[in-house]
mmCIF file of C-alpha atoms and ligand atoms in Angstrom:
data_model
loop_
_atom_site.group_PDB
_atom_site.id
_atom_site.type_symbol
_atom_site.label_atom_id
_atom_site.label_comp_id
_atom_site.label_asym_id
_atom_site.label_seq_id
_atom_site.Cartn_x
_atom_site.Cartn_y
_atom_site.Cartn_z
ATOM 1 C CA MET A 1 10.535 -11.971 22.079
ATOM 2 C CA THR A 2 9.261 -10.710 18.754
ATOM 3 C CA ILE A 3 9.423 -7.090 17.690
ATOM 4 C CA TYR A 4 7.506 -6.932 14.458
ATOM 5 C CA LEU A 5 8.634 -4.084 12.223
ATOM 6 C CA ASP A 6 7.486 -5.446 8.880
ATOM 7 C CA ASN A 7 3.981 -4.025 8.913
ATOM 8 C CA SER A 8 4.155 -2.865 5.313
ATOM 9 C CA ALA A 9 4.422 -6.520 4.319
ATOM 10 C CA THR A 10 1.495 -7.573 6.468
ATOM 11 C CA THR A 11 0.039 -6.938 9.917
ATOM 12 C CA ILE A 12 -1.194 -8.959 12.845
ATOM 13 C CA ALA A 13 -4.958 -9.430 12.792
ATOM 14 C CA SER A 14 -6.662 -7.449 15.542
ATOM 15 C CA GLN A 15 -8.518 -9.314 18.271
ATOM 16 C CA LYS A 16 -11.743 -7.880 16.856
ATOM 17 C CA THR A 17 -10.907 -9.286 13.418
ATOM 18 C CA VAL A 18 -10.429 -12.752 14.880
ATOM 19 C CA GLU A 19 -13.672 -12.567 16.879
ATOM 20 C CA ILE A 20 -15.772 -11.262 14.001
ATOM 21 C CA MET A 21 -14.347 -13.712 11.500
ATOM 22 C CA THR A 22 -15.004 -16.597 13.852
ATOM 23 C CA LYS A 23 -18.594 -15.463 14.303
ATOM 24 C CA TYR A 24 -19.170 -15.253 10.559
ATOM 25 C CA LEU A 25 -17.459 -18.582 9.944
ATOM 26 C CA ILE A 26 -19.398 -20.686 12.405
ATOM 27 C CA GLU A 27 -22.540 -18.780 13.416
ATOM 28 C CA ASP A 28 -23.624 -16.292 10.771
ATOM 29 C CA TYR A 29 -22.188 -18.184 7.835
ATOM 30 C CA GLY A 30 -25.004 -17.519 5.385
ATOM 31 C CA ASN A 31 -24.472 -16.547 1.763
ATOM 32 C CA PRO A 32 -25.716 -12.995 1.038
ATOM 33 C CA SER A 33 -27.420 -14.331 -2.115
ATOM 34 C CA SER A 34 -29.537 -16.861 -0.174
ATOM 35 C CA LEU A 35 -33.209 -16.005 0.238
ATOM 36 C CA HIS A 36 -33.659 -17.286 3.793
ATOM 37 C CA ARG A 37 -32.988 -15.304 6.944
ATOM 38 C CA MET A 38 -29.333 -16.347 7.175
ATOM 39 C CA GLY A 39 -28.791 -14.938 3.709
ATOM 40 C CA PHE A 40 -30.670 -11.805 4.628
ATOM 41 C CA ARG A 41 -28.490 -11.279 7.709
ATOM 42 C CA ALA A 42 -25.362 -11.816 5.607
ATOM 43 C CA GLU A 43 -26.549 -9.225 3.128
ATOM 44 C CA LYS A 44 -27.144 -6.741 5.901
ATOM 45 C CA THR A 45 -23.604 -7.288 7.172
ATOM 46 C CA LEU A 46 -22.231 -6.819 3.683
ATOM 47 C CA LYS A 47 -24.090 -3.529 3.314
ATOM 48 C CA GLU A 48 -22.929 -2.294 6.702
ATOM 49 C CA ALA A 49 -19.269 -3.101 5.961
ATOM 50 C CA ARG A 50 -19.483 -1.395 2.570
ATOM 51 C CA LYS A 51 -20.922 1.711 4.217
ATOM 52 C CA ASN A 52 -18.160 1.817 6.825
ATOM 53 C CA ILE A 53 -15.410 1.500 4.254
ATOM 54 C CA ALA A 54 -17.043 4.033 1.930
ATOM 55 C CA ARG A 55 -17.046 6.678 4.689
ATOM 56 C CA THR A 56 -13.325 6.217 5.371
ATOM 57 C CA ILE A 57 -12.256 6.574 1.735
ATOM 58 C CA GLY A 58 -14.515 9.422 0.618
ATOM 59 C CA PHE A 59 -16.628 7.332 -1.768
ATOM 60 C CA SER A 60 -20.330 6.611 -1.551
ATOM 61 C CA GLU A 61 -21.630 3.215 -0.500
ATOM 62 C CA LYS A 62 -22.534 2.236 -4.038
ATOM 63 C CA GLU A 63 -19.059 3.131 -5.228
ATOM 64 C CA VAL A 64 -17.298 0.467 -3.131
ATOM 65 C CA PHE A 65 -16.687 -3.085 -4.346
ATOM 66 C CA PHE A 66 -15.037 -5.928 -2.470
ATOM 67 C CA THR A 67 -12.208 -7.893 -4.058
ATOM 68 C CA SER A 68 -9.774 -10.515 -2.785
ATOM 69 C CA CYS A 69 -6.726 -8.288 -2.246
ATOM 70 C CA GLY A 70 -4.912 -5.105 -3.187
ATOM 71 C CA THR A 71 -3.394 -6.805 -6.217
ATOM 72 C CA GLU A 72 -6.829 -7.680 -7.571
ATOM 73 C CA SER A 73 -8.086 -4.145 -6.958
ATOM 74 C CA ASP A 74 -5.118 -2.727 -8.879
ATOM 75 C CA ASN A 75 -5.674 -5.165 -11.748
ATOM 76 C CA LEU A 76 -9.393 -4.412 -11.815
ATOM 77 C CA ALA A 77 -8.707 -0.682 -12.006
ATOM 78 C CA ILE A 78 -6.113 -1.027 -14.748
ATOM 79 C CA PHE A 79 -7.849 -3.604 -16.938
ATOM 80 C CA GLY A 80 -11.374 -2.488 -16.068
ATOM 81 C CA VAL A 81 -11.259 1.049 -17.407
ATOM 82 C CA MET A 82 -9.846 0.196 -20.828
ATOM 83 C CA PRO A 83 -11.836 2.326 -23.291
ATOM 84 C CA LYS A 84 -13.561 0.858 -26.336
ATOM 85 C CA ASP A 85 -12.211 3.710 -28.445
ATOM 86 C CA LYS A 86 -8.904 2.335 -29.763
ATOM 87 C CA ARG A 87 -7.473 5.845 -30.051
ATOM 88 C CA GLN A 88 -7.509 6.053 -26.261
ATOM 89 C CA ASN A 89 -4.448 3.885 -25.717
ATOM 90 C CA HIS A 90 -2.074 5.698 -23.387
ATOM 91 C CA ILE A 91 -1.613 5.292 -19.626
ATOM 92 C CA ILE A 92 0.711 7.233 -17.368
ATOM 93 C CA SER A 93 2.126 5.774 -14.168
ATOM 94 C CA THR A 94 5.400 5.932 -12.238
ATOM 95 C CA LYS A 95 8.584 3.887 -11.964
ATOM 96 C CA VAL A 96 7.986 3.278 -8.252
ATOM 97 C CA GLU A 97 4.594 1.551 -8.231
ATOM 98 C CA HIS A 98 4.067 -1.830 -6.603
ATOM 99 C CA PRO A 99 4.386 -4.829 -8.952
ATOM 100 C CA ALA A 100 0.581 -5.209 -8.712
ATOM 101 C CA VAL A 101 0.419 -2.096 -10.890
ATOM 102 C CA LEU A 102 3.680 -2.379 -12.809
ATOM 103 C CA LYS A 103 3.136 -5.978 -13.952
ATOM 104 C CA ALA A 104 -0.462 -5.241 -14.935
ATOM 105 C CA LEU A 105 0.788 -2.325 -17.028
ATOM 106 C CA LYS A 106 3.465 -4.519 -18.638
ATOM 107 C CA GLU A 107 0.686 -6.903 -19.644
ATOM 108 C CA LEU A 108 -1.287 -4.029 -21.153
ATOM 109 C CA GLU A 109 1.792 -3.023 -23.127
ATOM 110 C CA LYS A 110 1.909 -6.551 -24.565
ATOM 111 C CA ARG A 111 -1.695 -6.025 -25.619
ATOM 112 C CA GLY A 112 -0.802 -2.876 -27.519
ATOM 113 C CA LYS A 113 -1.255 -0.055 -25.000
ATOM 114 C CA LYS A 114 1.369 2.629 -24.537
ATOM 115 C CA VAL A 115 2.572 3.299 -20.992
ATOM 116 C CA THR A 116 4.685 6.207 -19.765
ATOM 117 C CA TYR A 117 6.498 5.508 -16.491
ATOM 118 C CA LEU A 118 7.272 8.824 -14.787
ATOM 119 C CA ASP A 119 10.571 9.422 -13.018
ATOM 120 C CA VAL A 120 10.811 10.357 -9.358
ATOM 121 C CA ASP A 121 13.306 12.575 -7.550
ATOM 122 C CA LYS A 122 15.656 11.569 -4.720
ATOM 123 C CA ASP A 123 12.723 11.717 -2.270
ATOM 124 C CA CYS A 124 10.490 9.607 -4.497
ATOM 125 C CA ASN A 125 8.290 12.549 -5.535
ATOM 126 C CA VAL A 126 6.763 12.171 -8.986
ATOM 127 C CA ASP A 127 8.139 14.321 -11.800
ATOM 128 C CA LEU A 128 5.191 16.674 -12.332
ATOM 129 C CA LYS A 129 6.745 18.357 -15.352
ATOM 130 C CA GLY A 130 7.169 14.929 -16.902
ATOM 131 C CA LEU A 131 3.483 14.282 -16.222
ATOM 132 C CA GLU A 132 2.463 17.502 -17.921
ATOM 133 C CA GLU A 133 4.563 16.660 -20.956
ATOM 134 C CA ALA A 134 3.389 13.062 -21.158
ATOM 135 C CA ILE A 135 -0.334 13.813 -21.296
ATOM 136 C CA ASP A 136 -1.725 13.775 -24.814
ATOM 137 C CA GLU A 137 -4.996 13.171 -26.650
ATOM 138 C CA SER A 138 -4.659 9.400 -26.292
ATOM 139 C CA THR A 139 -4.180 9.393 -22.499
ATOM 140 C CA TYR A 140 -7.102 7.917 -20.581
ATOM 141 C CA LEU A 141 -5.659 6.842 -17.235
ATOM 142 C CA VAL A 142 -3.063 8.021 -14.718
ATOM 143 C CA SER A 143 -2.161 5.594 -11.945
ATOM 144 C CA VAL A 144 -0.069 6.842 -9.021
ATOM 145 C CA MET A 145 0.146 5.227 -5.596
ATOM 146 C CA ALA A 146 -0.877 7.163 -2.470
ATOM 147 C CA VAL A 147 2.082 6.094 -0.321
ATOM 148 C CA ASN A 148 5.164 4.301 -1.570
ATOM 149 C CA ASN A 149 5.536 0.932 0.127
ATOM 150 C CA GLU A 150 9.345 0.931 0.291
ATOM 151 C CA VAL A 151 10.191 4.441 1.473
ATOM 152 C CA GLY A 152 6.833 5.853 2.603
ATOM 153 C CA THR A 153 6.733 8.968 0.393
ATOM 154 C CA ILE A 154 3.246 10.469 0.262
ATOM 155 C CA MET A 155 2.589 11.210 -3.391
ATOM 156 C CA ASN A 156 1.308 14.618 -4.392
ATOM 157 C CA LEU A 157 -2.042 13.473 -5.764
ATOM 158 C CA ASP A 158 -3.603 16.937 -5.401
ATOM 159 C CA MET A 159 -1.105 18.419 -7.850
ATOM 160 C CA ILE A 160 -1.321 15.386 -10.103
ATOM 161 C CA LYS A 161 -5.102 15.739 -10.242
ATOM 162 C CA LYS A 162 -4.814 19.460 -10.951
ATOM 163 C CA ILE A 163 -2.420 18.875 -13.834
ATOM 164 C CA ILE A 164 -4.441 16.119 -15.472
ATOM 165 C CA ASP A 165 -7.677 18.080 -15.139
ATOM 166 C CA GLU A 166 -6.106 21.189 -16.645
ATOM 167 C CA LYS A 167 -4.653 19.231 -19.539
ATOM 168 C CA SER A 168 -7.691 17.058 -20.242
ATOM 169 C CA ASN A 169 -10.739 18.946 -19.004
ATOM 170 C CA GLY A 170 -11.315 16.276 -16.395
ATOM 171 C CA LYS A 171 -11.458 13.468 -18.968
ATOM 172 C CA ILE A 172 -8.475 11.441 -17.769
ATOM 173 C CA LEU A 173 -9.167 9.075 -14.882
ATOM 174 C CA LEU A 174 -6.920 9.040 -11.818
ATOM 175 C CA HIS A 175 -6.365 5.728 -10.037
ATOM 176 C CA SER A 176 -4.435 5.421 -6.806
ATOM 177 C CA ASP A 177 -3.100 2.282 -5.188
ATOM 178 C CA ALA A 178 -3.810 3.336 -1.603
ATOM 179 C CA VAL A 179 -2.828 0.008 -0.043
ATOM 180 C CA GLN A 180 -0.111 1.685 2.063
ATOM 181 C CA GLY A 181 -2.175 4.822 2.575
ATOM 182 C CA TYR A 182 -5.333 3.367 4.091
ATOM 183 C CA GLY A 183 -5.221 3.664 7.876
ATOM 184 C CA LYS A 184 -1.994 5.679 7.607
ATOM 185 C CA ILE A 185 -3.045 8.947 5.958
ATOM 186 C CA HIS A 186 -6.401 10.613 5.303
ATOM 187 C CA VAL A 187 -7.151 8.836 2.013
ATOM 188 C CA GLU A 188 -10.742 10.117 2.126
ATOM 189 C CA LYS A 189 -9.360 13.468 0.976
ATOM 190 C CA LEU A 190 -7.632 12.112 -2.109
ATOM 191 C CA PRO A 191 -9.040 13.485 -5.376
ATOM 192 C CA VAL A 192 -9.093 10.148 -7.185
ATOM 193 C CA ASP A 193 -11.555 8.277 -9.393
ATOM 194 C CA LEU A 194 -10.438 4.789 -8.375
ATOM 195 C CA MET A 195 -8.775 3.694 -5.142
ATOM 196 C CA SER A 196 -7.345 0.274 -4.232
ATOM 197 C CA LEU A 197 -7.283 -1.068 -0.675
ATOM 198 C CA SER A 198 -6.086 -4.233 1.042
ATOM 199 C CA GLY A 199 -7.291 -5.713 4.339
ATOM 200 C CA HIS A 200 -4.174 -7.446 5.606
ATOM 201 C CA LYS A 201 -2.174 -4.219 5.836
ATOM 202 C CA VAL A 202 -4.604 -2.795 8.419
ATOM 203 C CA HIS A 203 -5.038 -5.601 10.954
ATOM 204 C CA CYS A 204 -7.808 -7.340 9.036
ATOM 205 C CA THR A 205 -6.926 -10.551 7.176
ATOM 206 C CA LYS A 206 -5.323 -11.778 3.978
ATOM 207 C CA GLY A 207 -7.784 -12.443 1.195
ATOM 208 C CA ILE A 208 -9.821 -9.274 1.331
ATOM 209 C CA GLY A 209 -9.476 -6.067 -0.624
ATOM 210 C CA ALA A 210 -11.726 -3.332 -1.907
ATOM 211 C CA ILE A 211 -11.855 -0.774 -4.640
ATOM 212 C CA GLY A 212 -13.557 2.601 -4.682
ATOM 213 C CA VAL A 213 -14.877 3.481 -8.137
ATOM 214 C CA ARG A 214 -16.626 6.796 -8.809
ATOM 215 C CA ASP A 215 -20.062 6.491 -10.289
ATOM 216 C CA LYS A 216 -18.998 8.213 -13.505
ATOM 217 C CA VAL A 217 -16.344 5.541 -14.222
ATOM 218 C CA ASN A 218 -17.303 2.828 -16.655
ATOM 219 C CA LEU A 219 -15.664 -0.181 -14.996
ATOM 220 C CA ASN A 220 -15.770 -3.521 -16.775
ATOM 221 C CA PRO A 221 -15.288 -6.663 -14.710
ATOM 222 C CA ILE A 222 -12.243 -8.894 -15.088
ATOM 223 C CA ILE A 223 -13.904 -11.850 -13.303
ATOM 224 C CA PHE A 224 -17.178 -13.246 -14.589
ATOM 225 C CA GLY A 225 -19.724 -15.432 -12.833
ATOM 226 C CA GLY A 226 -22.629 -15.067 -10.457
ATOM 227 C CA GLY A 227 -22.860 -11.290 -10.718
ATOM 228 C CA GLN A 228 -21.992 -10.445 -7.111
ATOM 229 C CA GLU A 229 -20.824 -6.912 -6.315
ATOM 230 C CA ARG A 230 -23.290 -5.645 -8.903
ATOM 231 C CA GLY A 231 -21.540 -7.602 -11.597
ATOM 232 C CA LYS A 232 -18.200 -5.853 -11.078
ATOM 233 C CA ARG A 233 -16.676 -8.734 -9.151
ATOM 234 C CA SER A 234 -18.330 -12.112 -9.290
ATOM 235 C CA GLY A 235 -17.622 -14.800 -6.698
ATOM 236 C CA THR A 236 -19.322 -15.529 -3.370
ATOM 237 C CA GLU A 237 -18.442 -12.738 -0.987
ATOM 238 C CA ASN A 238 -15.807 -13.482 1.667
ATOM 239 C CA LEU A 239 -18.202 -12.418 4.368
ATOM 240 C CA PRO A 240 -16.088 -13.193 7.474
ATOM 241 C CA ALA A 241 -13.303 -11.019 6.058
ATOM 242 C CA ILE A 242 -15.704 -8.356 4.771
ATOM 243 C CA ALA A 243 -17.397 -8.078 8.164
ATOM 244 C CA ALA A 244 -14.008 -7.726 9.840
ATOM 245 C CA PHE A 245 -12.851 -5.184 7.217
ATOM 246 C CA GLY A 246 -15.942 -3.107 8.003
ATOM 247 C CA GLU A 247 -15.017 -3.110 11.697
ATOM 248 C CA VAL A 248 -11.440 -2.158 10.883
ATOM 249 C CA ALA A 249 -12.849 0.788 8.911
ATOM 250 C CA LYS A 250 -14.733 1.921 12.018
ATOM 251 C CA ASP A 251 -11.474 1.774 13.988
ATOM 252 C CA ILE A 252 -9.706 3.772 11.305
ATOM 253 C CA GLU A 253 -12.456 6.363 11.383
ATOM 254 C CA SER A 254 -12.264 6.808 15.130
ATOM 255 C CA SER A 255 -8.524 6.554 15.723
ATOM 256 C CA LEU A 256 -6.573 7.455 12.595
ATOM 257 C CA ASP A 257 -5.219 10.726 14.003
ATOM 258 C CA GLU A 258 -4.261 9.086 17.262
ATOM 259 C CA ASN A 259 -2.458 6.300 15.386
ATOM 260 C CA ILE A 260 -0.668 8.764 13.133
ATOM 261 C CA LEU A 261 0.611 10.569 16.210
ATOM 262 C CA LYS A 262 1.756 7.307 17.747
ATOM 263 C CA GLY A 263 3.470 6.248 14.532
ATOM 264 C CA ARG A 264 5.227 9.624 14.334
ATOM 265 C CA LYS A 265 6.681 9.258 17.836
ATOM 266 C CA ILE A 266 7.895 5.727 17.185
ATOM 267 C CA LYS A 267 9.437 6.585 13.832
ATOM 268 C CA GLU A 268 11.073 9.730 15.225
ATOM 269 C CA LYS A 269 12.556 7.815 18.123
ATOM 270 C CA LEU A 270 13.990 5.093 15.910
ATOM 271 C CA LYS A 271 15.287 7.577 13.347
ATOM 272 C CA LYS A 272 16.942 9.857 15.906
ATOM 273 C CA GLY A 273 18.344 6.869 17.806
ATOM 274 C CA ILE A 274 19.910 5.337 14.713
ATOM 275 C CA GLU A 275 21.175 8.704 13.477
ATOM 276 C CA SER A 276 22.925 9.409 16.753
ATOM 277 C CA GLU A 277 24.274 5.885 17.330
ATOM 278 C CA ILE A 278 25.323 4.713 13.873
ATOM 279 C CA LYS A 279 27.620 6.451 11.403
ATOM 280 C CA ASP A 280 27.534 6.273 7.621
ATOM 281 C CA ILE A 281 23.861 5.854 7.055
ATOM 282 C CA LEU A 282 21.551 7.265 4.454
ATOM 283 C CA ILE A 283 17.911 7.932 5.347
ATOM 284 C CA ASN A 284 15.885 7.032 2.275
ATOM 285 C CA THR A 285 12.543 8.098 3.712
ATOM 286 C CA PRO A 286 11.873 11.806 3.163
ATOM 287 C CA GLU A 287 10.146 14.236 5.519
ATOM 288 C CA ASN A 288 6.928 14.143 3.526
ATOM 289 C CA SER A 289 6.156 10.534 4.316
ATOM 290 C CA SER A 290 3.896 8.068 6.052
ATOM 291 C CA GLU A 291 4.572 7.839 9.783
ATOM 292 C CA PHE A 292 4.702 4.086 9.453
ATOM 293 C CA ILE A 293 7.705 3.540 7.178
ATOM 294 C CA LEU A 294 11.395 4.264 7.688
ATOM 295 C CA SER A 295 13.963 3.122 5.133
ATOM 296 C CA ILE A 296 17.637 3.466 5.988
ATOM 297 C CA SER A 297 20.743 2.381 4.096
ATOM 298 C CA PHE A 298 23.547 1.207 6.354
ATOM 299 C CA LEU A 299 26.462 1.912 4.062
ATOM 300 C CA GLY A 300 29.045 -0.822 3.657
ATOM 301 C CA THR A 301 26.649 -3.559 4.820
ATOM 302 C CA ARG A 302 24.251 -5.977 3.187
ATOM 303 C CA GLY A 303 20.629 -5.518 4.151
ATOM 304 C CA GLU A 304 19.933 -9.196 3.773
ATOM 305 C CA VAL A 305 22.571 -10.128 6.360
ATOM 306 C CA ILE A 306 21.411 -7.400 8.743
ATOM 307 C CA LEU A 307 17.829 -8.672 8.352
ATOM 308 C CA HIS A 308 18.723 -12.257 9.254
ATOM 309 C CA THR A 309 20.904 -11.226 12.177
ATOM 310 C CA LEU A 310 18.114 -9.071 13.595
ATOM 311 C CA GLU A 311 15.704 -11.931 13.012
ATOM 312 C CA GLU A 312 17.811 -14.089 15.355
ATOM 313 C CA LYS A 313 17.180 -11.446 18.024
ATOM 314 C CA GLY A 314 13.446 -11.565 17.342
ATOM 315 C CA ILE A 315 13.322 -8.339 15.314
ATOM 316 C CA MET A 316 11.507 -8.628 11.988
ATOM 317 C CA VAL A 317 12.349 -6.087 9.299
ATOM 318 C CA SER A 318 12.618 -6.111 5.554
ATOM 319 C CA THR A 319 15.351 -5.214 3.080
ATOM 320 C CA GLY A 320 15.018 -2.331 0.688
ATOM 321 C CA SER A 321 15.968 -4.681 -2.083
ATOM 322 C CA ALA A 322 15.260 -8.246 -3.036
ATOM 323 C CA CYS A 323 17.525 -10.781 -1.351
ATOM 324 C CA SER A 324 20.298 -10.639 -3.866
ATOM 325 C CA SER A 325 23.169 -8.415 -4.798
ATOM 326 C CA ASN A 326 22.221 -8.946 -8.406
ATOM 327 C CA SER A 327 21.443 -5.420 -9.581
ATOM 328 C CA LYS A 328 18.541 -6.674 -11.690
ATOM 329 C CA SER A 329 16.595 -7.749 -8.605
ATOM 330 C CA MET A 330 17.481 -4.710 -6.542
ATOM 331 C CA SER A 331 14.784 -2.350 -5.334
ATOM 332 C CA HIS A 332 13.320 -0.599 -8.362
ATOM 333 C CA VAL A 333 12.156 2.162 -6.029
ATOM 334 C CA LEU A 334 15.538 3.045 -4.560
ATOM 335 C CA LYS A 335 17.043 2.757 -8.024
ATOM 336 C CA ALA A 336 14.495 5.213 -9.414
ATOM 337 C CA MET A 337 15.382 7.540 -6.528
ATOM 338 C CA GLY A 338 18.956 7.546 -7.813
ATOM 339 C CA ARG A 339 20.525 5.429 -5.088
ATOM 340 C CA THR A 340 23.735 3.587 -5.967
ATOM 341 C CA ASN A 341 23.888 -0.215 -5.894
ATOM 342 C CA LYS A 342 25.908 -0.059 -2.666
ATOM 343 C CA GLU A 343 23.307 2.192 -1.039
ATOM 344 C CA ILE A 344 20.529 -0.100 -2.152
ATOM 345 C CA GLU A 345 22.358 -3.172 -0.936
ATOM 346 C CA GLY A 346 22.562 -1.835 2.621
ATOM 347 C CA ALA A 347 18.908 -0.748 2.839
ATOM 348 C CA ILE A 348 16.555 -1.862 5.587
ATOM 349 C CA ARG A 349 12.868 -0.970 5.818
ATOM 350 C CA PHE A 350 11.365 -0.650 9.276
ATOM 351 C CA SER A 351 7.566 -0.450 9.127
ATOM 352 C CA PHE A 352 5.358 0.193 12.116
ATOM 353 C CA SER A 353 1.839 -0.345 13.374
ATOM 354 C CA LYS A 354 -0.242 0.952 16.252
ATOM 355 C CA TYR A 355 0.859 -2.094 18.237
ATOM 356 C CA ASN A 356 4.542 -1.101 18.337
ATOM 357 C CA THR A 357 5.871 0.683 21.397
ATOM 358 C CA LEU A 358 8.541 3.267 22.176
ATOM 359 C CA GLU A 359 10.201 0.750 24.503
ATOM 360 C CA GLU A 360 10.658 -1.650 21.603
ATOM 361 C CA MET A 361 12.609 1.024 19.761
ATOM 362 C CA ASP A 362 15.266 1.120 22.522
ATOM 363 C CA ILE A 363 15.920 -2.574 21.902
ATOM 364 C CA VAL A 364 15.886 -2.149 18.125
ATOM 365 C CA ILE A 365 18.355 0.766 18.173
ATOM 366 C CA ASP A 366 20.700 -1.254 20.356
ATOM 367 C CA GLU A 367 20.504 -4.417 18.257
ATOM 368 C CA VAL A 368 20.834 -2.577 14.942
ATOM 369 C CA LYS A 369 23.885 -0.757 16.287
ATOM 370 C CA LYS A 370 25.529 -4.019 17.361
ATOM 371 C CA THR A 371 24.659 -5.786 14.115
ATOM 372 C CA VAL A 372 25.871 -3.010 11.824
ATOM 373 C CA GLY A 373 29.020 -2.597 13.916
ATOM 374 C CA ARG A 374 29.804 -6.329 13.696
ATOM 375 C CA PHE A 375 29.194 -6.398 9.970
ATOM 376 C CA ARG A 376 31.457 -3.438 9.385
ATOM 377 C CA LYS A 377 34.188 -4.959 11.543
ATOM 378 C CA PHE A 378 34.137 -8.503 10.225
ATOM 379 C CA GLY A 379 32.472 -8.168 6.837
ATOM 380 C CA SER A 380 29.691 -10.623 6.075
ATOM 381 C CA PHE A 381 29.759 -12.681 9.257
ATOM 382 C CA ARG A 382 27.024 -15.120 8.506
HETATM 383 N N1 PLP B 401 0.131 -2.158 -3.496
HETATM 384 C C1 PLP B 401 1.003 -1.839 -2.541
HETATM 385 C C2 PLP B 401 1.526 -0.443 -2.456
HETATM 386 C C3 PLP B 401 1.423 -2.806 -1.628
HETATM 387 O O1 PLP B 401 2.301 -2.479 -0.677
HETATM 388 C C4 PLP B 401 0.894 -4.118 -1.737
HETATM 389 C C5 PLP B 401 1.358 -5.180 -0.838
HETATM 390 O O2 PLP B 401 2.499 -5.211 -0.424
HETATM 391 C C6 PLP B 401 -0.039 -4.389 -2.752
HETATM 392 C C7 PLP B 401 -0.397 -3.375 -3.612
HETATM 393 C C8 PLP B 401 -0.638 -5.732 -2.911
HETATM 394 O O3 PLP B 401 -1.621 -5.967 -1.941
HETATM 395 P P1 PLP B 401 -2.096 -7.465 -1.613
HETATM 396 O O4 PLP B 401 -0.988 -8.102 -0.854
HETATM 397 O O5 PLP B 401 -3.339 -7.284 -0.797
HETATM 398 O O6 PLP B 401 -2.362 -8.114 -2.902
#
């Protein structure tokens, strides 16, 4: 038995993904740049997939570019919009971004840019006053994720956009890492100039990502070569994955609301079950959050031990922190939310997909209860 509750890390590929990828690997394997009919068919597929994704993120077809993953999309956004004007040297982001953003920003700092990392409150909401105060003449980019990958908070991008537009007359660009938002919330409504996506979080495959870039944005490439993706991202297109990503987009378009509802029921059941069965817990995930993430600290335990014990029962979860009690490698997100080391140490992230069931949650509640109870009775029993 496997109950997979680590869908924020990656997801199972859908049957459709497998079928489409197989077709484009062994039948329609042409290169979109080739001039013969196989190339022509590949180009048509590429166009179709781009169109499907564009519709689901609120960008036009010509504003969507394929990349290899969410990390690449984040890097492309951050390095690609660097202005020529040296006076424009300030970026604003948050303390709770994914390393794909944070490490890219650290690199920019080494290259002389100034970065302000905004605080968040106990629910992981961005400090909007801090944003207002941080914006100055030199600010050219604000990067804030759509949904936090550790606790699921949905960031207030509408307010963020309003503030930056008011303070800069619409001159500052807004990028959002929507890797945990795509297929989970209505990202097509987000008021952003650049949006990063990743295929493997939505039942497509590893090795495919995309970025939405508004027409007005002057995006310079970070990879140079054959000029694919209109020069923004060279390298032969990963057509099997792109074709599958386009199909996934169609699924998202037709069943996002249904999936959100399903996720809500599953999350509610697990949350209520754990709350009523287990004492001394701290729910890290706030009300205003993705229906697909639930982070809970089981006080007086170690998340890493709970994770491995659940794994033996076939239940896959993730810790809220890296696998160490060393405070340096503890979750930067929970830390920014003001959690104590002990609270961070006992954190577990359950993350769901449309393939999870309510019945699975009965088993999970039972096993988590037993595991936490044993840990609290005997200490670290592994
Ligand atoms: N951004 C967020 C919020 C993520 O959760 C992840 C993956 O965990 C990434 C970016 C990186 O995406 P990828 O694994 O496609 O590089």
